[in-house]
PDB file of C-alpha atoms in Angstrom:
ATOM      1  CA  MET A   1     -60.950-115.532  86.623  1.00 96.00           C
ATOM      2  CA  VAL A   2     -57.215-115.554  85.897  1.00 98.00           C
ATOM      3  CA  GLN A   3     -55.612-113.871  82.933  1.00 98.00           C
ATOM      4  CA  ALA A   4     -52.235-114.917  81.585  1.00 97.00           C
ATOM      5  CA  CYS A   5     -50.338-112.354  79.465  1.00 96.00           C
ATOM      6  CA  ILE A   6     -47.215-113.297  77.574  1.00 93.00           C
ATOM      7  CA  ARG A   7     -45.431-110.579  75.643  1.00 92.00           C
ATOM      8  CA  ILE A   8     -42.498-111.558  73.472  1.00 90.00           C
ATOM      9  CA  SER A   9     -39.976-110.101  71.067  1.00 90.00           C
ATOM     10  CA  VAL A  10     -39.046-112.509  68.296  1.00 88.00           C
ATOM     11  CA  PRO A  11     -36.019-112.307  65.997  1.00 88.00           C
ATOM     12  CA  PRO A  12     -37.193-111.011  62.555  1.00 90.00           C
ATOM     13  CA  GLU A  13     -36.102-114.193  60.797  1.00 90.00           C
ATOM     14  CA  LYS A  14     -38.224-116.336  63.213  1.00 87.00           C
ATOM     15  CA  PHE A  15     -41.241-114.091  63.470  1.00 89.00           C
ATOM     16  CA  LYS A  16     -43.375-115.846  60.834  1.00 91.00           C
ATOM     17  CA  GLU A  17     -42.574-119.254  62.296  1.00 88.00           C
ATOM     18  CA  VAL A  18     -43.466-118.227  65.865  1.00 88.00           C
ATOM     19  CA  LEU A  19     -46.625-116.470  64.777  1.00 90.00           C
ATOM     20  CA  GLN A  20     -47.750-119.541  62.879  1.00 92.00           C
ATOM     21  CA  THR A  21     -47.078-121.727  65.881  1.00 90.00           C
ATOM     22  CA  PHE A  22     -49.073-119.401  68.145  1.00 91.00           C
ATOM     23  CA  LYS A  23     -51.964-119.244  65.669  1.00 94.00           C
ATOM     24  CA  ALA A  24     -52.006-123.039  65.476  1.00 95.00           C
ATOM     25  CA  LEU A  25     -52.278-123.220  69.302  1.00 95.00           C
ATOM     26  CA  LEU A  26     -55.287-120.928  69.587  1.00 97.00           C
ATOM     27  CA  ASP A  27     -58.104-123.446  68.930  1.00 98.00           C
ATOM     28  CA  PRO A  28     -56.593-126.333  70.845  1.00 97.00           C
ATOM     29  CA  ILE A  29     -56.080-124.073  73.900  1.00 98.00           C
ATOM     30  CA  ARG A  30     -59.581-122.669  73.593  1.00 98.00           C
ATOM     31  CA  ARG A  31     -60.893-126.246  73.854  1.00 98.00           C
ATOM     32  CA  GLU A  32     -59.055-127.001  77.104  1.00 98.00           C
ATOM     33  CA  PRO A  33     -61.384-127.250  80.188  1.00 98.00           C
ATOM     34  CA  GLY A  34     -61.745-123.881  81.832  1.00 98.00           C
ATOM     35  CA  CYS A  35     -60.423-121.664  78.985  1.00 98.00           C
ATOM     36  CA  LEU A  36     -62.587-118.664  78.629  1.00 98.00           C
ATOM     37  CA  SER A  37     -60.592-117.048  75.844  1.00 98.00           C
ATOM     38  CA  CYS A  38     -57.233-117.232  74.096  1.00 98.00           C
ATOM     39  CA  ASN A  39     -56.006-114.611  71.658  1.00 98.00           C
ATOM     40  CA  CYS A  40     -52.789-113.547  69.912  1.00 96.00           C
ATOM     41  CA  TYR A  41     -52.004-109.855  69.124  1.00 96.00           C
ATOM     42  CA  LEU A  42     -49.322-108.037  67.315  1.00 94.00           C
ATOM     43  CA  ASP A  43     -47.734-105.160  69.294  1.00 90.00           C
ATOM     44  CA  ALA A  44     -48.331-101.924  67.309  1.00 90.00           C
ATOM     45  CA  GLU A  45     -45.496-100.201  69.068  1.00 91.00           C
ATOM     46  CA  ALA A  46     -42.755-102.745  68.824  1.00 89.00           C
ATOM     47  CA  ASP A  47     -41.695-104.618  65.653  1.00 89.00           C
ATOM     48  CA  ASN A  48     -41.647-108.382  65.825  1.00 90.00           C
ATOM     49  CA  SER A  49     -43.441-108.444  69.101  1.00 92.00           C
ATOM     50  CA  ILE A  50     -46.480-110.604  69.989  1.00 92.00           C
ATOM     51  CA  CYS A  51     -48.850-110.582  72.943  1.00 94.00           C
ATOM     52  CA  PHE A  52     -50.573-113.891  73.797  1.00 93.00           C
ATOM     53  CA  ILE A  53     -53.495-113.464  76.239  1.00 97.00           C
ATOM     54  CA  GLU A  54     -55.459-116.289  77.866  1.00 98.00           C
ATOM     55  CA  GLU A  55     -58.321-116.133  80.342  1.00 98.00           C
ATOM     56  CA  TRP A  56     -59.124-119.051  82.599  1.00 98.00           C
ATOM     57  CA  GLN A  57     -62.020-119.824  84.990  1.00 98.00           C
ATOM     58  CA  GLY A  58     -59.599-120.124  87.895  1.00 96.00           C
ATOM     59  CA  SER A  59     -56.074-121.006  88.994  1.00 96.00           C
ATOM     60  CA  ASP A  60     -56.741-124.840  88.913  1.00 97.00           C
ATOM     61  CA  GLU A  61     -57.647-124.604  85.186  1.00 98.00           C
ATOM     62  CA  LEU A  62     -54.672-122.368  84.500  1.00 97.00           C
ATOM     63  CA  ASN A  63     -52.299-124.773  86.323  1.00 97.00           C
ATOM     64  CA  ALA A  64     -53.644-127.689  84.369  1.00 98.00           C
ATOM     65  CA  HIS A  65     -53.032-125.745  81.150  1.00 97.00           C
ATOM     66  CA  LEU A  66     -49.457-124.925  82.230  1.00 96.00           C
ATOM     67  CA  ARG A  67     -48.880-128.699  82.508  1.00 97.00           C
ATOM     68  CA  SER A  68     -50.469-129.351  79.091  1.00 97.00           C
ATOM     69  CA  VAL A  69     -48.857-130.374  75.850  1.00 96.00           C
ATOM     70  CA  HIS A  70     -50.131-127.144  74.272  1.00 94.00           C
ATOM     71  CA  PHE A  71     -48.270-124.955  76.816  1.00 94.00           C
ATOM     72  CA  GLY A  72     -45.232-127.231  76.254  1.00 93.00           C
ATOM     73  CA  VAL A  73     -45.232-126.225  72.628  1.00 91.00           C
ATOM     74  CA  LEU A  74     -45.587-122.549  73.588  1.00 88.00           C
ATOM     75  CA  ALA A  75     -42.752-122.866  76.092  1.00 86.00           C
ATOM     76  CA  GLY A  76     -40.595-124.499  73.420  1.00 84.00           C
ATOM     77  CA  ALA A  77     -41.233-121.632  71.005  1.00 80.00           C
ATOM     78  CA  MET A  78     -40.008-119.283  73.777  1.00 78.00           C
ATOM     79  CA  LYS A  79     -36.520-120.489  73.213  1.00 76.00           C
ATOM     80  CA  LEU A  80     -36.554-118.545  69.873  1.00 72.00           C
ATOM     81  CA  PHE A  81     -37.218-115.156  71.537  1.00 76.00           C
ATOM     82  CA  ILE A  82     -34.772-112.245  71.479  1.00 70.00           C
ATOM     83  CA  LYS A  83     -35.094-111.640  75.225  1.00 80.00           C
ATOM     84  CA  GLU A  84     -36.920-113.224  78.167  1.00 86.00           C
ATOM     85  CA  PRO A  85     -40.619-113.059  77.639  1.00 89.00           C
ATOM     86  CA  GLU A  86     -42.677-110.800  79.929  1.00 92.00           C
ATOM     87  CA  ILE A  87     -45.157-113.151  81.645  1.00 93.00           C
ATOM     88  CA  ARG A  88     -47.864-111.856  83.993  1.00 97.00           C
ATOM     89  CA  PHE A  89     -50.760-113.588  85.704  1.00 97.00           C
ATOM     90  CA  HIS A  90     -53.669-111.372  86.814  1.00 97.00           C
ATOM     91  CA  THR A  91     -56.459-112.484  89.127  1.00 96.00           C
ATOM     92  CA  ILE A  92     -59.642-110.672  88.195  1.00 94.00           C
ATOM     93  CA  ALA A  93     -62.339-110.341  90.850  1.00 92.00           C
ATOM     94  CA  SER A  94     -65.004-108.692  88.671  1.00 90.00           C
ATOM     95  CA  THR A  95     -65.585-107.257  85.265  1.00 90.00           C
ATOM     96  CA  ALA A  96     -67.917-104.509  83.989  1.00 90.00           C
ATOM     97  CA  GLY A  97     -69.112-103.476  80.591  1.00 92.00           C
ATOM     98  CA  ALA A  98     -69.944-100.197  78.778  1.00 93.00           C
ATOM     99  CA  GLY A  99     -72.373 -99.309  81.648  1.00 91.00           C
ATOM    100  CA  ALA A 100     -69.367 -98.586  83.828  1.00 91.00           C
ATOM    101  CA  ILE A 101     -68.154 -95.976  81.452  1.00 92.00           C
ATOM    102  CA  LYS A 102     -71.579 -94.387  81.220  1.00 91.00           C
ATOM    103  CA  ALA A 103     -71.865 -94.375  85.007  1.00 89.00           C
ATOM    104  CA  ALA A 104     -68.398 -92.820  85.517  1.00 92.00           C
ATOM    105  CA  ARG A 105     -68.959 -90.084  82.900  1.00 93.00           C
ATOM    106  CA  ALA A 106     -72.405 -89.251  84.375  1.00 90.00           C
ATOM    107  CA  ARG A 107     -70.871 -88.068  87.663  1.00 84.00           C
TER     108      ARG A 107
END
């Protein structure tokens, strides 16, 4: 699995427009082949900041998405940001649920 994290700061006067654009992209991106999840979050510690997180089955699916019309819209919106967005790609080898917490705390 590959996770894409985009954290952005938006000028206050453009925040509503960018947030609406991102919200409109959620469902179309979720329908792309290989998309496991796609969510948009507001940063509780920074005004006018948004975190856009996508999870993909693998790098092939992520790369196809990066060439998609939907990502093109996202990239176009990035031109409105105050500063360069922070973009990170994480390769995840495994995941665990609440059982991992229980096991760690039992030691």
